[in-house]
Amino acid sequence: MGRDPDYLAFMRRRLAAAPPAAPRSIGRLRREHAADLASLPRPAVEVVQDLTLDGPAGPLRARLYRPRSAAPLPALVYFHGGGWVLGDVDSYDPVVRALAVASGLAWVSVDYRRPPEAPFPAPLDDASAAVAQVAARARDLGLDAERIGVAGDSAGGQLAASAALRLRGGENAPAVQVLLYPAVDLREVPPAPPDPDGLEFGPSGLERIVRLYLAGADPALPEVSPLVAPDLSGLPTAVIATAEYDRLRPQAERYAGRLRAAGVRTVLIGGTGLDHGFLGWGSFARRPAEAVARIGAAVRDVLLPP
């Protein structure tokens, strides 16, 4: 079918402005990634508060986004994308603002340790600890400790899904898992789908970043590839969003199918005509704006049912 004209024009401008494909250091990739996200609009959120959470290897930076409310609010503990290697609380600020506005709920964005300095399981250890910390501090933050979920996009979606598996059945088991174009199977890098508009994205670099994240760990471990976990029963309700032209879409759809087969309520939001990374693009085109609105409404329906 192809992309809508306004969105296709945006994607062409975006690709034309991208740095040339060439081997680059992790430091340079991080700077380029941060600069790209810094160009996104930052929607207004009523309360934005920087936090420090206790992590297993030291303090973790975090940032709370929430509307003003006299009643305790449900919250999503959010883990950013960037292939585990890139990204932080500051660079993903526009993305989390958009999600907070769309849902009308509280979001806590968390900095986790990144490879290559801290490969698996360090990021997952931090993610799991962050959920427990937010729940423990919920009252002071104006949050509802009984309705704390996990969320993440791309690599952060893998961390959210893995944290839900690790915390299942325990005191800090999340109330929902919100997986936004997630990577849930790291056993191999999937091929890019054919592009209906002839867009050329260049090398993905996924092999490199997965190798850095795993640092020799078995990619078939359930906490690495949740899709292959033998038992998915007892997991929280899932909201899974995909993008039509994303190489990760098939595995996210398979995960949704496996969750449903295990009796887990699952809402699958298909990003028709969209690409990986669309969460911050709602100010540039209609389709990503509509997709973010659908995600926000779905999360709200789970945590604040009518």
PDB file of C-alpha atoms in Angstrom, residues 128-300:
ATOM      1  CA  SER A 128      13.775  -4.879  37.472  1.00  0.00           C
ATOM      2  CA  ALA A 129      15.137  -2.836  40.389  1.00  0.00           C
ATOM      3  CA  ALA A 130      13.566   0.339  38.991  1.00  0.00           C
ATOM      4  CA  VAL A 131      10.092  -1.231  39.003  1.00  0.00           C
ATOM      5  CA  ALA A 132      10.508  -2.201  42.664  1.00  0.00           C
ATOM      6  CA  GLN A 133      11.805   1.269  43.527  1.00  0.00           C
ATOM      7  CA  VAL A 134       8.928   3.093  41.878  1.00  0.00           C
ATOM      8  CA  ALA A 135       6.420   0.835  43.637  1.00  0.00           C
ATOM      9  CA  ALA A 136       8.136   1.408  46.995  1.00  0.00           C
ATOM     10  CA  ARG A 137       8.077   5.191  46.509  1.00  0.00           C
ATOM     11  CA  ALA A 138       4.655   5.353  44.900  1.00  0.00           C
ATOM     12  CA  ARG A 139       2.901   7.140  47.739  1.00  0.00           C
ATOM     13  CA  ASP A 140       5.467   9.941  47.923  1.00  0.00           C
ATOM     14  CA  LEU A 141       5.296  10.376  44.137  1.00  0.00           C
ATOM     15  CA  GLY A 142       1.497  10.457  43.991  1.00  0.00           C
ATOM     16  CA  LEU A 143       1.309   7.087  42.267  1.00  0.00           C
ATOM     17  CA  ASP A 144      -0.890   4.030  42.777  1.00  0.00           C
ATOM     18  CA  ALA A 145       1.391   1.209  43.917  1.00  0.00           C
ATOM     19  CA  GLU A 146      -1.164  -1.386  42.773  1.00  0.00           C
ATOM     20  CA  ARG A 147      -1.112  -0.118  39.183  1.00  0.00           C
ATOM     21  CA  ILE A 148       2.558   0.116  38.227  1.00  0.00           C
ATOM     22  CA  GLY A 149       3.388  -1.225  34.775  1.00  0.00           C
ATOM     23  CA  VAL A 150       6.475  -1.643  32.620  1.00  0.00           C
ATOM     24  CA  ALA A 151       6.940  -0.106  29.187  1.00  0.00           C
ATOM     25  CA  GLY A 152       9.640   0.306  26.596  1.00  0.00           C
ATOM     26  CA  ASP A 153      10.315   0.784  22.921  1.00  0.00           C
ATOM     27  CA  SER A 154      12.573  -1.363  20.737  1.00  0.00           C
ATOM     28  CA  ALA A 155      15.463  -2.510  22.978  1.00  0.00           C
ATOM     29  CA  GLY A 156      13.563  -1.008  25.902  1.00  0.00           C
ATOM     30  CA  GLY A 157      10.621  -3.172  24.890  1.00  0.00           C
ATOM     31  CA  GLN A 158      12.861  -6.212  25.244  1.00  0.00           C
ATOM     32  CA  LEU A 159      13.810  -5.028  28.745  1.00  0.00           C
ATOM     33  CA  ALA A 160      10.156  -4.424  29.666  1.00  0.00           C
ATOM     34  CA  ALA A 161       9.084  -7.866  28.442  1.00  0.00           C
ATOM     35  CA  SER A 162      12.014  -9.531  30.193  1.00  0.00           C
ATOM     36  CA  ALA A 163      11.357  -7.627  33.429  1.00  0.00           C
ATOM     37  CA  ALA A 164       7.718  -8.763  33.309  1.00  0.00           C
ATOM     38  CA  LEU A 165       8.950 -12.357  33.013  1.00  0.00           C
ATOM     39  CA  ARG A 166      11.446 -11.975  35.841  1.00  0.00           C
ATOM     40  CA  LEU A 167       8.960 -10.267  38.187  1.00  0.00           C
ATOM     41  CA  ARG A 168       5.991 -12.524  37.366  1.00  0.00           C
ATOM     42  CA  GLY A 169       4.156 -13.729  40.448  1.00  0.00           C
ATOM     43  CA  GLY A 170       6.242 -11.657  42.852  1.00  0.00           C
ATOM     44  CA  GLU A 171       5.561  -8.661  45.045  1.00  0.00           C
ATOM     45  CA  ASN A 172       6.591  -6.248  42.286  1.00  0.00           C
ATOM     46  CA  ALA A 173       4.892  -7.982  39.363  1.00  0.00           C
ATOM     47  CA  PRO A 174       3.820  -5.236  36.940  1.00  0.00           C
ATOM     48  CA  ALA A 175       0.150  -4.524  36.273  1.00  0.00           C
ATOM     49  CA  VAL A 176       0.687  -4.203  32.506  1.00  0.00           C
ATOM     50  CA  GLN A 177       3.484  -4.542  29.957  1.00  0.00           C
ATOM     51  CA  VAL A 178       3.560  -1.979  27.161  1.00  0.00           C
ATOM     52  CA  LEU A 179       5.850  -3.177  24.378  1.00  0.00           C
ATOM     53  CA  LEU A 180       6.386  -0.675  21.566  1.00  0.00           C
ATOM     54  CA  TYR A 181       7.933  -2.184  18.415  1.00  0.00           C
ATOM     55  CA  PRO A 182       9.863  -4.488  20.761  1.00  0.00           C
ATOM     56  CA  ALA A 183      12.770  -6.841  20.124  1.00  0.00           C
ATOM     57  CA  VAL A 184      11.664 -10.100  21.734  1.00  0.00           C
ATOM     58  CA  ASP A 185      13.850 -12.628  19.875  1.00  0.00           C
ATOM     59  CA  LEU A 186      17.606 -12.018  19.735  1.00  0.00           C
ATOM     60  CA  ARG A 187      18.565 -15.429  18.377  1.00  0.00           C
ATOM     61  CA  GLU A 188      19.115 -13.896  14.949  1.00  0.00           C
ATOM     62  CA  VAL A 189      18.748 -10.515  13.265  1.00  0.00           C
ATOM     63  CA  PRO A 190      15.665 -10.609  11.026  1.00  0.00           C
ATOM     64  CA  PRO A 191      15.865  -9.320   7.450  1.00  0.00           C
ATOM     65  CA  ALA A 192      14.400  -5.946   6.528  1.00  0.00           C
ATOM     66  CA  PRO A 193      11.030  -6.198   4.772  1.00  0.00           C
ATOM     67  CA  PRO A 194      10.681  -5.002   1.163  1.00  0.00           C
ATOM     68  CA  ASP A 195      10.047  -1.264   1.064  1.00  0.00           C
ATOM     69  CA  PRO A 196       7.025  -0.259  -1.036  1.00  0.00           C
ATOM     70  CA  ASP A 197       8.326   3.280  -1.549  1.00  0.00           C
ATOM     71  CA  GLY A 198      11.921   2.436  -2.372  1.00  0.00           C
ATOM     72  CA  LEU A 199      13.365   4.109   0.714  1.00  0.00           C
ATOM     73  CA  GLU A 200      16.971   3.191   1.403  1.00  0.00           C
ATOM     74  CA  PHE A 201      17.818   2.946   5.089  1.00  0.00           C
ATOM     75  CA  GLY A 202      21.396   1.700   4.883  1.00  0.00           C
ATOM     76  CA  PRO A 203      22.957  -0.943   7.141  1.00  0.00           C
ATOM     77  CA  SER A 204      21.048  -1.521  10.380  1.00  0.00           C
ATOM     78  CA  GLY A 205      24.040  -2.289  12.599  1.00  0.00           C
ATOM     79  CA  LEU A 206      21.833  -4.685  14.566  1.00  0.00           C
ATOM     80  CA  GLU A 207      24.360  -7.511  14.540  1.00  0.00           C
ATOM     81  CA  ARG A 208      26.888  -5.252  16.234  1.00  0.00           C
ATOM     82  CA  ILE A 209      24.589  -3.924  18.946  1.00  0.00           C
ATOM     83  CA  VAL A 210      23.112  -7.330  19.769  1.00  0.00           C
ATOM     84  CA  ARG A 211      26.647  -8.693  20.081  1.00  0.00           C
ATOM     85  CA  LEU A 212      27.562  -5.823  22.421  1.00  0.00           C
ATOM     86  CA  TYR A 213      24.449  -6.359  24.523  1.00  0.00           C
ATOM     87  CA  LEU A 214      24.863 -10.115  24.887  1.00  0.00           C
ATOM     88  CA  ALA A 215      28.655 -10.170  25.354  1.00  0.00           C
ATOM     89  CA  GLY A 216      28.619 -13.947  24.952  1.00  0.00           C
ATOM     90  CA  ALA A 217      25.332 -14.670  26.750  1.00  0.00           C
ATOM     91  CA  ASP A 218      23.055 -17.276  25.205  1.00  0.00           C
ATOM     92  CA  PRO A 219      20.519 -15.489  22.966  1.00  0.00           C
ATOM     93  CA  ALA A 220      18.023 -18.308  23.607  1.00  0.00           C
ATOM     94  CA  LEU A 221      17.688 -17.445  27.297  1.00  0.00           C
ATOM     95  CA  PRO A 222      14.071 -16.417  28.025  1.00  0.00           C
ATOM     96  CA  GLU A 223      15.286 -13.204  29.684  1.00  0.00           C
ATOM     97  CA  VAL A 224      17.096 -12.368  26.434  1.00  0.00           C
ATOM     98  CA  SER A 225      14.476 -13.634  23.967  1.00  0.00           C
ATOM     99  CA  PRO A 226      11.088 -13.648  25.742  1.00  0.00           C
ATOM    100  CA  LEU A 227       9.485 -15.104  22.616  1.00  0.00           C
ATOM    101  CA  VAL A 228      11.094 -18.478  23.374  1.00  0.00           C
ATOM    102  CA  ALA A 229      10.124 -18.625  27.053  1.00  0.00           C
ATOM    103  CA  PRO A 230       8.453 -22.024  27.550  1.00  0.00           C
ATOM    104  CA  ASP A 231       5.600 -20.663  29.685  1.00  0.00           C
ATOM    105  CA  LEU A 232       4.028 -17.207  29.321  1.00  0.00           C
ATOM    106  CA  SER A 233       1.039 -17.824  31.573  1.00  0.00           C
ATOM    107  CA  GLY A 234       0.508 -15.494  34.503  1.00  0.00           C
ATOM    108  CA  LEU A 235       2.058 -12.497  32.778  1.00  0.00           C
ATOM    109  CA  PRO A 236       0.311  -9.112  32.968  1.00  0.00           C
ATOM    110  CA  THR A 237      -1.951  -7.723  30.275  1.00  0.00           C
ATOM    111  CA  ALA A 238       0.110  -6.708  27.256  1.00  0.00           C
ATOM    112  CA  VAL A 239      -0.259  -3.715  24.967  1.00  0.00           C
ATOM    113  CA  ILE A 240       1.962  -4.348  21.944  1.00  0.00           C
ATOM    114  CA  ALA A 241       2.431  -1.795  19.155  1.00  0.00           C
ATOM    115  CA  THR A 242       4.141  -2.609  15.866  1.00  0.00           C
ATOM    116  CA  ALA A 243       5.191  -0.753  12.722  1.00  0.00           C
ATOM    117  CA  GLU A 244       4.300  -2.182   9.321  1.00  0.00           C
ATOM    118  CA  TYR A 245       7.731  -1.678   7.710  1.00  0.00           C
ATOM    119  CA  ASP A 246       9.749  -2.766  10.761  1.00  0.00           C
ATOM    120  CA  ARG A 247      11.886  -5.913  10.639  1.00  0.00           C
ATOM    121  CA  LEU A 248      10.839  -6.560  14.265  1.00  0.00           C
ATOM    122  CA  ARG A 249       7.104  -6.658  13.479  1.00  0.00           C
ATOM    123  CA  PRO A 250       6.845 -10.434  12.813  1.00  0.00           C
ATOM    124  CA  GLN A 251       8.418 -11.389  16.124  1.00  0.00           C
ATOM    125  CA  ALA A 252       6.244  -8.912  18.054  1.00  0.00           C
ATOM    126  CA  GLU A 253       3.159 -10.361  16.392  1.00  0.00           C
ATOM    127  CA  ARG A 254       4.281 -13.891  17.239  1.00  0.00           C
ATOM    128  CA  TYR A 255       4.789 -12.813  20.860  1.00  0.00           C
ATOM    129  CA  ALA A 256       1.266 -11.383  20.957  1.00  0.00           C
ATOM    130  CA  GLY A 257      -0.018 -14.705  19.632  1.00  0.00           C
ATOM    131  CA  ARG A 258       1.872 -16.716  22.222  1.00  0.00           C
ATOM    132  CA  LEU A 259       0.643 -14.459  25.030  1.00  0.00           C
ATOM    133  CA  ARG A 260      -2.951 -14.892  23.908  1.00  0.00           C
ATOM    134  CA  ALA A 261      -2.497 -18.652  23.675  1.00  0.00           C
ATOM    135  CA  ALA A 262      -1.238 -18.591  27.271  1.00  0.00           C
ATOM    136  CA  GLY A 263      -4.392 -16.796  28.416  1.00  0.00           C
ATOM    137  CA  VAL A 264      -2.825 -13.344  28.725  1.00  0.00           C
ATOM    138  CA  ARG A 265      -5.057 -10.453  27.672  1.00  0.00           C
ATOM    139  CA  THR A 266      -3.217  -8.836  24.761  1.00  0.00           C
ATOM    140  CA  VAL A 267      -3.989  -5.681  22.785  1.00  0.00           C
ATOM    141  CA  LEU A 268      -2.109  -5.574  19.466  1.00  0.00           C
ATOM    142  CA  ILE A 269      -1.903  -2.167  17.791  1.00  0.00           C
ATOM    143  CA  GLY A 270      -0.727  -2.398  14.206  1.00  0.00           C
ATOM    144  CA  GLY A 271       1.158   0.636  12.945  1.00  0.00           C
ATOM    145  CA  THR A 272      -0.154   0.607   9.388  1.00  0.00           C
ATOM    146  CA  GLY A 273       2.151   2.452   7.021  1.00  0.00           C
ATOM    147  CA  LEU A 274       4.725   3.222   9.741  1.00  0.00           C
ATOM    148  CA  ASP A 275       8.403   2.560  10.448  1.00  0.00           C
ATOM    149  CA  HIS A 276      10.425   1.603  13.494  1.00  0.00           C
ATOM    150  CA  GLY A 277      10.909   4.655  15.708  1.00  0.00           C
ATOM    151  CA  PHE A 278       7.621   6.443  15.012  1.00  0.00           C
ATOM    152  CA  LEU A 279       6.820   7.379  18.626  1.00  0.00           C
ATOM    153  CA  GLY A 280       8.394  10.832  18.401  1.00  0.00           C
ATOM    154  CA  TRP A 281       7.094  11.744  14.945  1.00  0.00           C
ATOM    155  CA  GLY A 282       3.501  12.689  15.705  1.00  0.00           C
ATOM    156  CA  SER A 283       4.145  16.388  15.118  1.00  0.00           C
ATOM    157  CA  PHE A 284       5.358  15.705  11.561  1.00  0.00           C
ATOM    158  CA  ALA A 285       2.655  13.466  10.088  1.00  0.00           C
ATOM    159  CA  ARG A 286      -0.843  12.163  10.761  1.00  0.00           C
ATOM    160  CA  ARG A 287      -0.214   8.412  10.951  1.00  0.00           C
ATOM    161  CA  PRO A 288       2.358   8.447  13.778  1.00  0.00           C
ATOM    162  CA  ALA A 289       0.181  10.895  15.724  1.00  0.00           C
ATOM    163  CA  GLU A 290      -2.785   8.545  15.382  1.00  0.00           C
ATOM    164  CA  ALA A 291      -0.702   5.551  16.450  1.00  0.00           C
ATOM    165  CA  VAL A 292       0.574   7.300  19.588  1.00  0.00           C
ATOM    166  CA  ALA A 293      -2.998   8.310  20.454  1.00  0.00           C
ATOM    167  CA  ARG A 294      -4.126   4.675  20.071  1.00  0.00           C
ATOM    168  CA  ILE A 295      -1.312   3.483  22.323  1.00  0.00           C
ATOM    169  CA  GLY A 296      -2.209   6.044  24.977  1.00  0.00           C
ATOM    170  CA  ALA A 297      -5.886   5.093  24.878  1.00  0.00           C
ATOM    171  CA  ALA A 298      -5.104   1.364  25.114  1.00  0.00           C
ATOM    172  CA  VAL A 299      -2.834   1.816  28.119  1.00  0.00           C
ATOM    173  CA  ARG A 300      -5.394   4.016  29.818  1.00  0.00           C
TER     174      ARG A 300
END
